mmCIF file of C-alpha atoms in Angstrom:
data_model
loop_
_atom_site.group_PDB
_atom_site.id
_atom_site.type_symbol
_atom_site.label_atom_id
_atom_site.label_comp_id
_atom_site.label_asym_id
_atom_site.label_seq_id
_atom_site.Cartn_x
_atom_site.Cartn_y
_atom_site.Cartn_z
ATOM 1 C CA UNK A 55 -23.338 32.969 29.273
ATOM 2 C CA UNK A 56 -20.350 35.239 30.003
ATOM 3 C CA UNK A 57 -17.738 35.085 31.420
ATOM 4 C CA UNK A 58 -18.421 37.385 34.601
ATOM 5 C CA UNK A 59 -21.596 35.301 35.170
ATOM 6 C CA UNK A 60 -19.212 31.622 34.803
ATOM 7 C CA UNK A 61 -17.164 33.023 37.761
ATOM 8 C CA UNK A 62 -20.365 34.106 39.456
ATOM 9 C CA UNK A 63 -21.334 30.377 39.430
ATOM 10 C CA UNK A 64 -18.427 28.809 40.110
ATOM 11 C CA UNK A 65 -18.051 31.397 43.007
ATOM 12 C CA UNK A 66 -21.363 29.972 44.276
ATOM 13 C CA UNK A 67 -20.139 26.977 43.821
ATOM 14 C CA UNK A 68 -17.287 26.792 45.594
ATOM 15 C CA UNK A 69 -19.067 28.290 48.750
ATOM 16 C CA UNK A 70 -22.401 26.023 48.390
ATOM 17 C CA UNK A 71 -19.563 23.293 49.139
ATOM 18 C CA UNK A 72 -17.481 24.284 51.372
ATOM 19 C CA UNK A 73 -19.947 25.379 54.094
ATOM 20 C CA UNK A 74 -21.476 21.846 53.765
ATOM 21 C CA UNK A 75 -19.838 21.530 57.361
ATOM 22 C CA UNK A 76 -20.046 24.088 60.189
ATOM 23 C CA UNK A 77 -16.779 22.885 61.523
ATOM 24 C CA UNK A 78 -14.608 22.876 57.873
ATOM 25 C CA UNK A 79 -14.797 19.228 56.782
ATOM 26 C CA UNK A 80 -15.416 19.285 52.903
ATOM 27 C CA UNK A 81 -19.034 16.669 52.469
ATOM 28 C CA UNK A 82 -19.703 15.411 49.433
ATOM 29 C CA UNK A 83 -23.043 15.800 48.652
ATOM 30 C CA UNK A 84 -24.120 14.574 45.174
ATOM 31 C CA UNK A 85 -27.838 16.008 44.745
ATOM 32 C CA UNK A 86 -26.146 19.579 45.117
ATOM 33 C CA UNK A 87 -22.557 18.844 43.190
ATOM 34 C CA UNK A 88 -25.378 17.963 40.246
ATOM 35 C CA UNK A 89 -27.644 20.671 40.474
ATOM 36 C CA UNK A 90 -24.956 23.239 40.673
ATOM 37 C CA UNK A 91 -23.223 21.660 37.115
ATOM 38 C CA UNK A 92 -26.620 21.324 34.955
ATOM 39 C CA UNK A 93 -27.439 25.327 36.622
ATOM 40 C CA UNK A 94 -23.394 26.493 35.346
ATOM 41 C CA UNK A 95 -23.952 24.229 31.861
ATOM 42 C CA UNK A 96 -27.268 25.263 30.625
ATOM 43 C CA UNK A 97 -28.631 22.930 28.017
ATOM 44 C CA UNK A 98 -31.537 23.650 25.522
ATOM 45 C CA UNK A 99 -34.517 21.214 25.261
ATOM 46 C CA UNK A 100 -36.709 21.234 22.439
ATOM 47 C CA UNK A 101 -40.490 18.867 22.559
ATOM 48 C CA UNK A 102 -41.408 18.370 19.407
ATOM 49 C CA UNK A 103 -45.905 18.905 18.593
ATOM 50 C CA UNK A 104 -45.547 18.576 15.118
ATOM 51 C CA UNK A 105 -47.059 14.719 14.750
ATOM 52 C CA UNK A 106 -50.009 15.197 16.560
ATOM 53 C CA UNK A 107 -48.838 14.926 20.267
ATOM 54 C CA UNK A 108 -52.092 16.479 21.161
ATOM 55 C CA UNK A 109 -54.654 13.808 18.706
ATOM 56 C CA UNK A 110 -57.766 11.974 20.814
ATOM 57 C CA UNK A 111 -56.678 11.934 24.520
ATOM 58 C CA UNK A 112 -53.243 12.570 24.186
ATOM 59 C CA UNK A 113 -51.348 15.766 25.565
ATOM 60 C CA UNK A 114 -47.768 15.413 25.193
ATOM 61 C CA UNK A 115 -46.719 18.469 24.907
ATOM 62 C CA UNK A 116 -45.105 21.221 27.627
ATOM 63 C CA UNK A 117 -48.218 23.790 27.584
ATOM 64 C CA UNK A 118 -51.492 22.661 25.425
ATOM 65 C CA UNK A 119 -52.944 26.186 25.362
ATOM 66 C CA UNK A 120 -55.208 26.595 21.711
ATOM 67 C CA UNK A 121 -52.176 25.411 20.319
ATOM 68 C CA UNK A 122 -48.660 24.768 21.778
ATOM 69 C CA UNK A 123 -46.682 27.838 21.191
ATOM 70 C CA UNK A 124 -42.693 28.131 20.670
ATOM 71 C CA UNK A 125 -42.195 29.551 24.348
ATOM 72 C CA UNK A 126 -44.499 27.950 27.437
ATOM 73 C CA UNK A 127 -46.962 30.798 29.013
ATOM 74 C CA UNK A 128 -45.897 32.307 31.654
ATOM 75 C CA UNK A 129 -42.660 33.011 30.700
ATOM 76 C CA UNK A 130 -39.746 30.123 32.230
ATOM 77 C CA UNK A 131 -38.179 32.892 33.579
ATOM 78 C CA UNK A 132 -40.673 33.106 36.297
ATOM 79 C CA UNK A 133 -40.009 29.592 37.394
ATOM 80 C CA UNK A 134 -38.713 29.228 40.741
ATOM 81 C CA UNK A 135 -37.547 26.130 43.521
ATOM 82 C CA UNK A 136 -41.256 26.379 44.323
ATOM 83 C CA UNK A 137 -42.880 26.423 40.791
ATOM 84 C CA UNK A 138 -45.677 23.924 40.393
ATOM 85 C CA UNK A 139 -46.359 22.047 37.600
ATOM 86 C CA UNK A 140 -49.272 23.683 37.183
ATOM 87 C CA UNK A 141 -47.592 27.113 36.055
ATOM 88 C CA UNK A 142 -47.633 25.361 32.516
ATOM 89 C CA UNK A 143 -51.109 23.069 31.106
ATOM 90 C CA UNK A 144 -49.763 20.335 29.296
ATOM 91 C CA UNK A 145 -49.409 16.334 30.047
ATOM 92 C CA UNK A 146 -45.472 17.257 30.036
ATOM 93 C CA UNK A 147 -45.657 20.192 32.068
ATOM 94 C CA UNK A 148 -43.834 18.492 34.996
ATOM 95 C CA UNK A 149 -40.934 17.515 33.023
ATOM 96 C CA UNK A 150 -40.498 20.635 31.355
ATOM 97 C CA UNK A 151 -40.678 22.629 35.015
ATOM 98 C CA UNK A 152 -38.539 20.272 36.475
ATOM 99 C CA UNK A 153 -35.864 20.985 33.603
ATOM 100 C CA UNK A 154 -36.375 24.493 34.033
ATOM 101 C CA UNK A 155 -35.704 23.924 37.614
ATOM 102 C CA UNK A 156 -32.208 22.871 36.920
ATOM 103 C CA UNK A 157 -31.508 25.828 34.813
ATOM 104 C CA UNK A 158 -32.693 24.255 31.617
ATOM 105 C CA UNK A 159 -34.537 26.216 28.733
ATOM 106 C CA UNK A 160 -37.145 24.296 27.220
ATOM 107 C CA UNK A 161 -39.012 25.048 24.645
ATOM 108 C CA UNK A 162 -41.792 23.511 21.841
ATOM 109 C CA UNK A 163 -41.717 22.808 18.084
ATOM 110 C CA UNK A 164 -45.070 24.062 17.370
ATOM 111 C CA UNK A 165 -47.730 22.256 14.751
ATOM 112 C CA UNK A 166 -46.786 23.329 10.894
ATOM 113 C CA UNK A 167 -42.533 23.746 11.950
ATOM 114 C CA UNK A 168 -40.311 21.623 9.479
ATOM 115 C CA UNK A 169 -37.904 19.342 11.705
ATOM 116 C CA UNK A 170 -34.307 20.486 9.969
ATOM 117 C CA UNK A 171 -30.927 19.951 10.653
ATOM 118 C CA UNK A 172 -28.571 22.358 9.598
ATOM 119 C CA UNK A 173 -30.522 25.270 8.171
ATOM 120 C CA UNK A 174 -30.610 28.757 8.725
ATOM 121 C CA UNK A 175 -34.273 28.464 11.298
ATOM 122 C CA UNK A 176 -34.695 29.621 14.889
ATOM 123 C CA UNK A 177 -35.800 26.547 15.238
ATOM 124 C CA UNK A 178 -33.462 24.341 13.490
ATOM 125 C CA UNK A 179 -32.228 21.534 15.810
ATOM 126 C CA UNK A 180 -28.826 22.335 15.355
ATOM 127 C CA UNK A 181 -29.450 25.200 18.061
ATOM 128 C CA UNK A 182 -30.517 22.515 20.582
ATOM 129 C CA UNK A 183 -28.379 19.955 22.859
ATOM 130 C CA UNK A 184 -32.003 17.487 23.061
ATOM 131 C CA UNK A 185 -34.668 16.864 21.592
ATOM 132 C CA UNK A 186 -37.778 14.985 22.822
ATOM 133 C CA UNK A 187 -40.805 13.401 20.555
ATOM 134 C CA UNK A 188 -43.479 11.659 23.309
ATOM 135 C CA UNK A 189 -45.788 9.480 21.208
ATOM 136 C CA UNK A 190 -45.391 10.807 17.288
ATOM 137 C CA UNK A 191 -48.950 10.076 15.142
ATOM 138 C CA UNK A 192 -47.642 11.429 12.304
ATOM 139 C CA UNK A 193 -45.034 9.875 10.114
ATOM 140 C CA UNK A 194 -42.042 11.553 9.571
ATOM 141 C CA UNK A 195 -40.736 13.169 5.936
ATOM 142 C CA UNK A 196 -38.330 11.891 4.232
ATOM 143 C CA UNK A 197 -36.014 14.950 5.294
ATOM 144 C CA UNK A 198 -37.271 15.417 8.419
ATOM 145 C CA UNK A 199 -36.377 11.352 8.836
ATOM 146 C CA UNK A 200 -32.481 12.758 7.636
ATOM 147 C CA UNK A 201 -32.415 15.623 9.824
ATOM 148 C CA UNK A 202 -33.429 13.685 13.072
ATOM 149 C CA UNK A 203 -30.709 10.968 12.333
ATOM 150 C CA UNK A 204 -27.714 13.353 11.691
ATOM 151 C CA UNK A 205 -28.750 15.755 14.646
ATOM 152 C CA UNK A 206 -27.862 12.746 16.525
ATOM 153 C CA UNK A 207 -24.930 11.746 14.664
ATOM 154 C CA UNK A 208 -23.379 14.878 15.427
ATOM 155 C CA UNK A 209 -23.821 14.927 18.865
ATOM 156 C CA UNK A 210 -27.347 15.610 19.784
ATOM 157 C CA UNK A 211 -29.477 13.797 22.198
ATOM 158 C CA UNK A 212 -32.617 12.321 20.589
ATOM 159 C CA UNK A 213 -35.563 10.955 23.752
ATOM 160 C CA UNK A 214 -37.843 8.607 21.412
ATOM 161 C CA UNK A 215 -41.564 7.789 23.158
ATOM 162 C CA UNK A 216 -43.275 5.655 21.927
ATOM 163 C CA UNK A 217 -46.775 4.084 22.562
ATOM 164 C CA UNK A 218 -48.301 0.844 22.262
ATOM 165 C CA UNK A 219 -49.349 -1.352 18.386
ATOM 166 C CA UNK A 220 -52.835 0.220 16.934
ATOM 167 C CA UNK A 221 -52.490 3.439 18.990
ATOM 168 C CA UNK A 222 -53.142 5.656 16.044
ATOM 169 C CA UNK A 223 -54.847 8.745 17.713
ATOM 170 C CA UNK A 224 -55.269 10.449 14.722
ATOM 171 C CA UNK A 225 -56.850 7.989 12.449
ATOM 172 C CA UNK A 226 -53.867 8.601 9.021
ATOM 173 C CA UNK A 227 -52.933 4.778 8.933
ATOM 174 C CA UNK A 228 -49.631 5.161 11.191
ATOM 175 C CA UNK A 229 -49.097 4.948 15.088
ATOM 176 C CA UNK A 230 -45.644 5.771 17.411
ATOM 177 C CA UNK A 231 -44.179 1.936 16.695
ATOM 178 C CA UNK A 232 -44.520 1.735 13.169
ATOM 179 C CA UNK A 233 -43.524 5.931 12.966
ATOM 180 C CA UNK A 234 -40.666 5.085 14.793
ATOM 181 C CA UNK A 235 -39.310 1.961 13.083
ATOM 182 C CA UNK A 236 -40.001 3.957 9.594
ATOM 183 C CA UNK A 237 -37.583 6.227 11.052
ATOM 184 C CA UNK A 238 -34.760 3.363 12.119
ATOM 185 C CA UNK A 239 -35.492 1.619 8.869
ATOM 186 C CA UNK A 240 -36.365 3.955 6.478
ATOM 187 C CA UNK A 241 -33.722 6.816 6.169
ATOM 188 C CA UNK A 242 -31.083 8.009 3.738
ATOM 189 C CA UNK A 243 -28.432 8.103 6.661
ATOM 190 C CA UNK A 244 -28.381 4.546 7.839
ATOM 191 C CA UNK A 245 -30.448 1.353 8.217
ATOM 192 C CA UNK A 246 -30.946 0.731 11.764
ATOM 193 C CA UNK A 247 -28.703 3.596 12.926
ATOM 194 C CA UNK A 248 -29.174 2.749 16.796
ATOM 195 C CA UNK A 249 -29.614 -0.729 16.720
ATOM 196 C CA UNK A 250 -32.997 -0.709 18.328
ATOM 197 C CA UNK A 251 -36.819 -1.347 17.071
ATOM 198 C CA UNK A 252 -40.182 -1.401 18.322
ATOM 199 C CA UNK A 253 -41.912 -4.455 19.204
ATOM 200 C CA UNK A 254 -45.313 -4.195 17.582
ATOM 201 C CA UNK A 255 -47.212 -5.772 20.908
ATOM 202 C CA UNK A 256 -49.659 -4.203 24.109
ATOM 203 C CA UNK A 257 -48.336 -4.867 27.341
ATOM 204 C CA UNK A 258 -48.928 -4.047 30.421
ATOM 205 C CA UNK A 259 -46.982 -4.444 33.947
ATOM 206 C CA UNK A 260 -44.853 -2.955 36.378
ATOM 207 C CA UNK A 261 -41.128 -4.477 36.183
ATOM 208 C CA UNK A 262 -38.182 -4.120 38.941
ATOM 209 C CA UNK A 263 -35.959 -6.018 36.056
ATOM 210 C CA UNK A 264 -33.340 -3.266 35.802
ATOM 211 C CA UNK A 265 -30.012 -3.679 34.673
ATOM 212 C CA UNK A 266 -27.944 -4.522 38.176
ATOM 213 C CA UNK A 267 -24.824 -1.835 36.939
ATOM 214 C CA UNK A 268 -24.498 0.742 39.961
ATOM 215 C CA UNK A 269 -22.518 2.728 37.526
ATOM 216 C CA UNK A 270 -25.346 3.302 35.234
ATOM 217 C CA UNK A 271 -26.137 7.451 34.816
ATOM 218 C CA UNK A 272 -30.021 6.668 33.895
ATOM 219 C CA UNK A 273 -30.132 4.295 36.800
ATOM 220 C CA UNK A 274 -28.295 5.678 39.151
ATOM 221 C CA UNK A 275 -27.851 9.582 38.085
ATOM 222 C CA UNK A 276 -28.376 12.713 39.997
ATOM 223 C CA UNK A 277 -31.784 12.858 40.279
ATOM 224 C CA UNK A 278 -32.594 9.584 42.154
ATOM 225 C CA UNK A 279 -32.053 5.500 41.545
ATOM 226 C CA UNK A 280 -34.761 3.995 38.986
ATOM 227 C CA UNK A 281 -36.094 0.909 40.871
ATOM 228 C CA UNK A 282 -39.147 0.328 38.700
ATOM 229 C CA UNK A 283 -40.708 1.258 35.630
ATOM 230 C CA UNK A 284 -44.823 1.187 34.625
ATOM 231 C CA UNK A 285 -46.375 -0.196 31.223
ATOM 232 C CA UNK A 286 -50.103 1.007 31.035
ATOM 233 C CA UNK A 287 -49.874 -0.510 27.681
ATOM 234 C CA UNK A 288 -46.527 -0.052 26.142
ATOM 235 C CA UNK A 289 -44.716 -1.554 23.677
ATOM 236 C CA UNK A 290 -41.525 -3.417 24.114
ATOM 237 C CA UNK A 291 -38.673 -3.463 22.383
ATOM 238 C CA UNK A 292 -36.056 -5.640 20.640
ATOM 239 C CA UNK A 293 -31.540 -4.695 20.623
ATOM 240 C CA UNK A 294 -29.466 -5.538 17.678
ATOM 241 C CA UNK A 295 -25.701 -4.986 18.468
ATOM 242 C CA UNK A 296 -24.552 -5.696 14.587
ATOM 243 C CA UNK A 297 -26.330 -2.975 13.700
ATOM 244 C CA UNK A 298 -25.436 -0.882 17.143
ATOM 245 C CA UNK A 299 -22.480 -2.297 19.331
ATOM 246 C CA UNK A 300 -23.605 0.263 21.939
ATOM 247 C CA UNK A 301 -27.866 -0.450 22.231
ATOM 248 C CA UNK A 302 -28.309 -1.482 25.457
ATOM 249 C CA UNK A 303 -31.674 -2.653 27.083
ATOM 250 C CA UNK A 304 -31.823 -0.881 30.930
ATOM 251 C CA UNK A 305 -35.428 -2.172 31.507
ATOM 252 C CA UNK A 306 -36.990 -5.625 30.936
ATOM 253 C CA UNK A 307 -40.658 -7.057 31.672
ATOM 254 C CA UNK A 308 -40.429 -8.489 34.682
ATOM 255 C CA UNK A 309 -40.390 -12.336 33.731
ATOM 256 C CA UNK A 310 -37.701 -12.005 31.056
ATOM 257 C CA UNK A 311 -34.436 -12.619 30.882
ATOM 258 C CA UNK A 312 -32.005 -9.384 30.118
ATOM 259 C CA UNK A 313 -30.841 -10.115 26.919
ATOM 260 C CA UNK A 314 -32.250 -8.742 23.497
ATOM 261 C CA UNK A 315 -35.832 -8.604 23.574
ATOM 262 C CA UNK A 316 -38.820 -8.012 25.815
ATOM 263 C CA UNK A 317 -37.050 -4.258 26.799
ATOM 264 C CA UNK A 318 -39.101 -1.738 28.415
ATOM 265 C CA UNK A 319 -36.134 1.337 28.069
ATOM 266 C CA UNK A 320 -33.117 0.929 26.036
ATOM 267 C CA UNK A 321 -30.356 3.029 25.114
ATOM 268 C CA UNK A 322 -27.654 3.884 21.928
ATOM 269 C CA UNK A 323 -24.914 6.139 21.202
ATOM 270 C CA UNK A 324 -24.383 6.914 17.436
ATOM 271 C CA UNK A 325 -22.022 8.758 16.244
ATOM 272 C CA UNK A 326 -21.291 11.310 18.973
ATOM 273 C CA UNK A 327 -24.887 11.879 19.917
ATOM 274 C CA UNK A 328 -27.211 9.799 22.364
ATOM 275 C CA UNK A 329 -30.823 7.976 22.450
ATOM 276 C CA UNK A 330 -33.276 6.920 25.105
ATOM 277 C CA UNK A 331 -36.023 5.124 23.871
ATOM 278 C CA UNK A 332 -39.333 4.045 26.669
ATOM 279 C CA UNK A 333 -41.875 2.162 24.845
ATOM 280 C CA UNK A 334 -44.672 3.732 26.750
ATOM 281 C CA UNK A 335 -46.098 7.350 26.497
ATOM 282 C CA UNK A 336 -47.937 7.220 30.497
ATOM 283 C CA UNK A 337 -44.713 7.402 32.678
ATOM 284 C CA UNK A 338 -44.376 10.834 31.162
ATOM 285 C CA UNK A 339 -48.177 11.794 31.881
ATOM 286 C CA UNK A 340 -48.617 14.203 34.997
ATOM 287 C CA UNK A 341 -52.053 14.127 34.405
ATOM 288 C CA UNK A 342 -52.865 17.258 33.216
ATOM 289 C CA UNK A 343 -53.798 18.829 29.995
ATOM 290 C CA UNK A 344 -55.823 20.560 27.861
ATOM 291 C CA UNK A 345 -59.740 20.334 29.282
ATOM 292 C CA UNK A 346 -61.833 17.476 27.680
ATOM 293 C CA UNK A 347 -58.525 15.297 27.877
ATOM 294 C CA UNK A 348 -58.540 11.733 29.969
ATOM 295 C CA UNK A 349 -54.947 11.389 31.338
ATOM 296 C CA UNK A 350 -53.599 10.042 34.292
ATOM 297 C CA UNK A 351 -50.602 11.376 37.045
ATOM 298 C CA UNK A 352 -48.303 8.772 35.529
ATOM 299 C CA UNK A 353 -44.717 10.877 36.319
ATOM 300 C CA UNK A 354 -46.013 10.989 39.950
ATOM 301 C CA UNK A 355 -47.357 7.190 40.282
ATOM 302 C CA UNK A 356 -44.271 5.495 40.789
ATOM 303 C CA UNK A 357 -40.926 7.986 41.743
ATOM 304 C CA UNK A 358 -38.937 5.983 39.566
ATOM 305 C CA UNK A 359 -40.851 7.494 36.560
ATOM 306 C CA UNK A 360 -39.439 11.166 37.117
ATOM 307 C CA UNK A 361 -36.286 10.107 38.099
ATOM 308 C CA UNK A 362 -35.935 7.651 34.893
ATOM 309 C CA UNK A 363 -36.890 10.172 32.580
ATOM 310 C CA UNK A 364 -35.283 13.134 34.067
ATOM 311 C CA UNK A 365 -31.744 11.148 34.651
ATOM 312 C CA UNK A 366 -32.035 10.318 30.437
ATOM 313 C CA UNK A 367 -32.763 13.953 30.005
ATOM 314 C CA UNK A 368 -29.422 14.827 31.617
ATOM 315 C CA UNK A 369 -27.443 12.380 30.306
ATOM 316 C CA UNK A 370 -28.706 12.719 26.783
ATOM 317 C CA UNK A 371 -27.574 16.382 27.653
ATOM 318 C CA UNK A 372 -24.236 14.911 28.346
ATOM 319 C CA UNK A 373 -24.373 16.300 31.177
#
């Protein structure tokens, strides 16, 4: 962005809040302070559909088309305050227009695209502030494993979905928990770099066991408070703090006590990056997709679903 187009914003800004009041009184009004920051600080989100997002019923991907493509069809540019979610066919369609809503660019990591870190590729994460990887049926390479770890460790923001134990869509021996803890365990960076792994279990429930902290920017962020969260069979997951100081478990089955295990969403800092991790891919679901494809409106169920995932897309965004 340049710099005539910064002071446009800012411009905008300044007058969005100072007419808040016909008669002068400056209002503080948090939904618009927030909207107007993400719109002025652009940040780049990339979904990965390398690892079979789209295997059996699954559709986690921005826009299915044949085959997810780099850029969503229609163009993002042609989003607008009105946009549907529709505009784009893909079981992550809503997320991805309500990013774009907030001035966000989104884009895919289509099927047959190396995951890199540092390279010389369009593509190459380094050129992206987040990346997001709903439900992975493919197991990650042994550089790809390296790449995803020190994207993070320099800075970047890394959403992990996963699904619940024997969900392998694909049929190749390895489903989103065990992908995922081959990732934390497995990696030439650092054994359990965020201090979190997958509990290899099935459950399902809806939970109000949040963490209580007001203060908490997934919780409580921009975009609405999280008051619940929805397992159509999830999997939970278990902290370590000697491995991560910072994991922290924001979600816990409702019965449980919030300590260390039986966590629902859970979050890590490493390095100077960020991770969210939800053990479930159906909050995520908007229920639509590529034809032939079961999936149900699971972003739109419960409020707390959009506002959970789209408050960790921010913050991950450190924004």
């Amino acid at each position: 962005m340049n710099l005539f187009s910064k002071i446009i914003i800012a411009g905008f800004s300044i007058i969005t809040f100072s007419c808040d009041n016909e008669n002068g009184a400056i209002v503080s009004n948090k939904a618009t302070s927030a909207a107007t920051i993400t719109t002025a600080i652009p940040k780049k989100f990339l979904f990965d559909a390398t690892k079979a997002e789209t295997a059996g019923n699954a559709d986690w991907v921005l826009d299915a088309d044949a085959v997810p493509q780099r850029f969503p069809t229609p163009a993002q540019s042609n989003v607008t305050a009105t946009t549907t979610e529709s505009f784009w066919r893909g079981g992550l369609s809503s997320w991805g227009i309500a990013l774009a809503k907030l001035g966000h660019t989104v884009e895919t990591l289509p099927l047959g695209t190396a995951i890199t870190y540092g390279g010389t590729g369009a593509q190459d994460l380094k050129n992206y502030d987040v990346f997001v990887v709903d439900e992975p049926n493919i197991r990650f390479t042994a550089a790809e494993k390296t790449a995803i770890i020190n994207f993070v460790k320099n800075g970047g923001g890394l959403f992990m979905i996963s699904d619940h134990t024997a969900s392998d869509r694909n049929n190749d021996g390895w489903d989103s928990p065990a992908i995922w803890n081959d990732l934390m365990s497995s990696n030439s960076v650092q054994t359990n770099p965020f201090g979190i792994s997958i509990t290899l279990n099935t459950i399902s429930e809806t939970t109000s066991n949040r963490l209580s902290a007001t203060t908490n920017p997934i919780l409580n962020g921009s975009q609405g408070t999280v008051t619940q969260l929805k397992y159509s069979a999830g999997a939970t997951m278990s902290i370590n703090i000697s491995a991560n100081a910072t994991a922290q478990g924001l979600i816990w089955r409702g019965s449980s006590s919030q300590g260390t295990s039986n966590i629902m969403c859970a979050t890590a800092t490493f390095g100077t990056g960020r991770v969210v991790v939800i053990g479930d891919s159906s909050p995520a679901d908007d229920g639509t997709g590529a034809s032939g494809d079961t999936l149900y409106p699971g972003w739109t169920e419960l409020a707390s679903h959009s506002r959970l995932h789209m408050n960790a897309s921010l913050w991950l965004a450190k924004l």
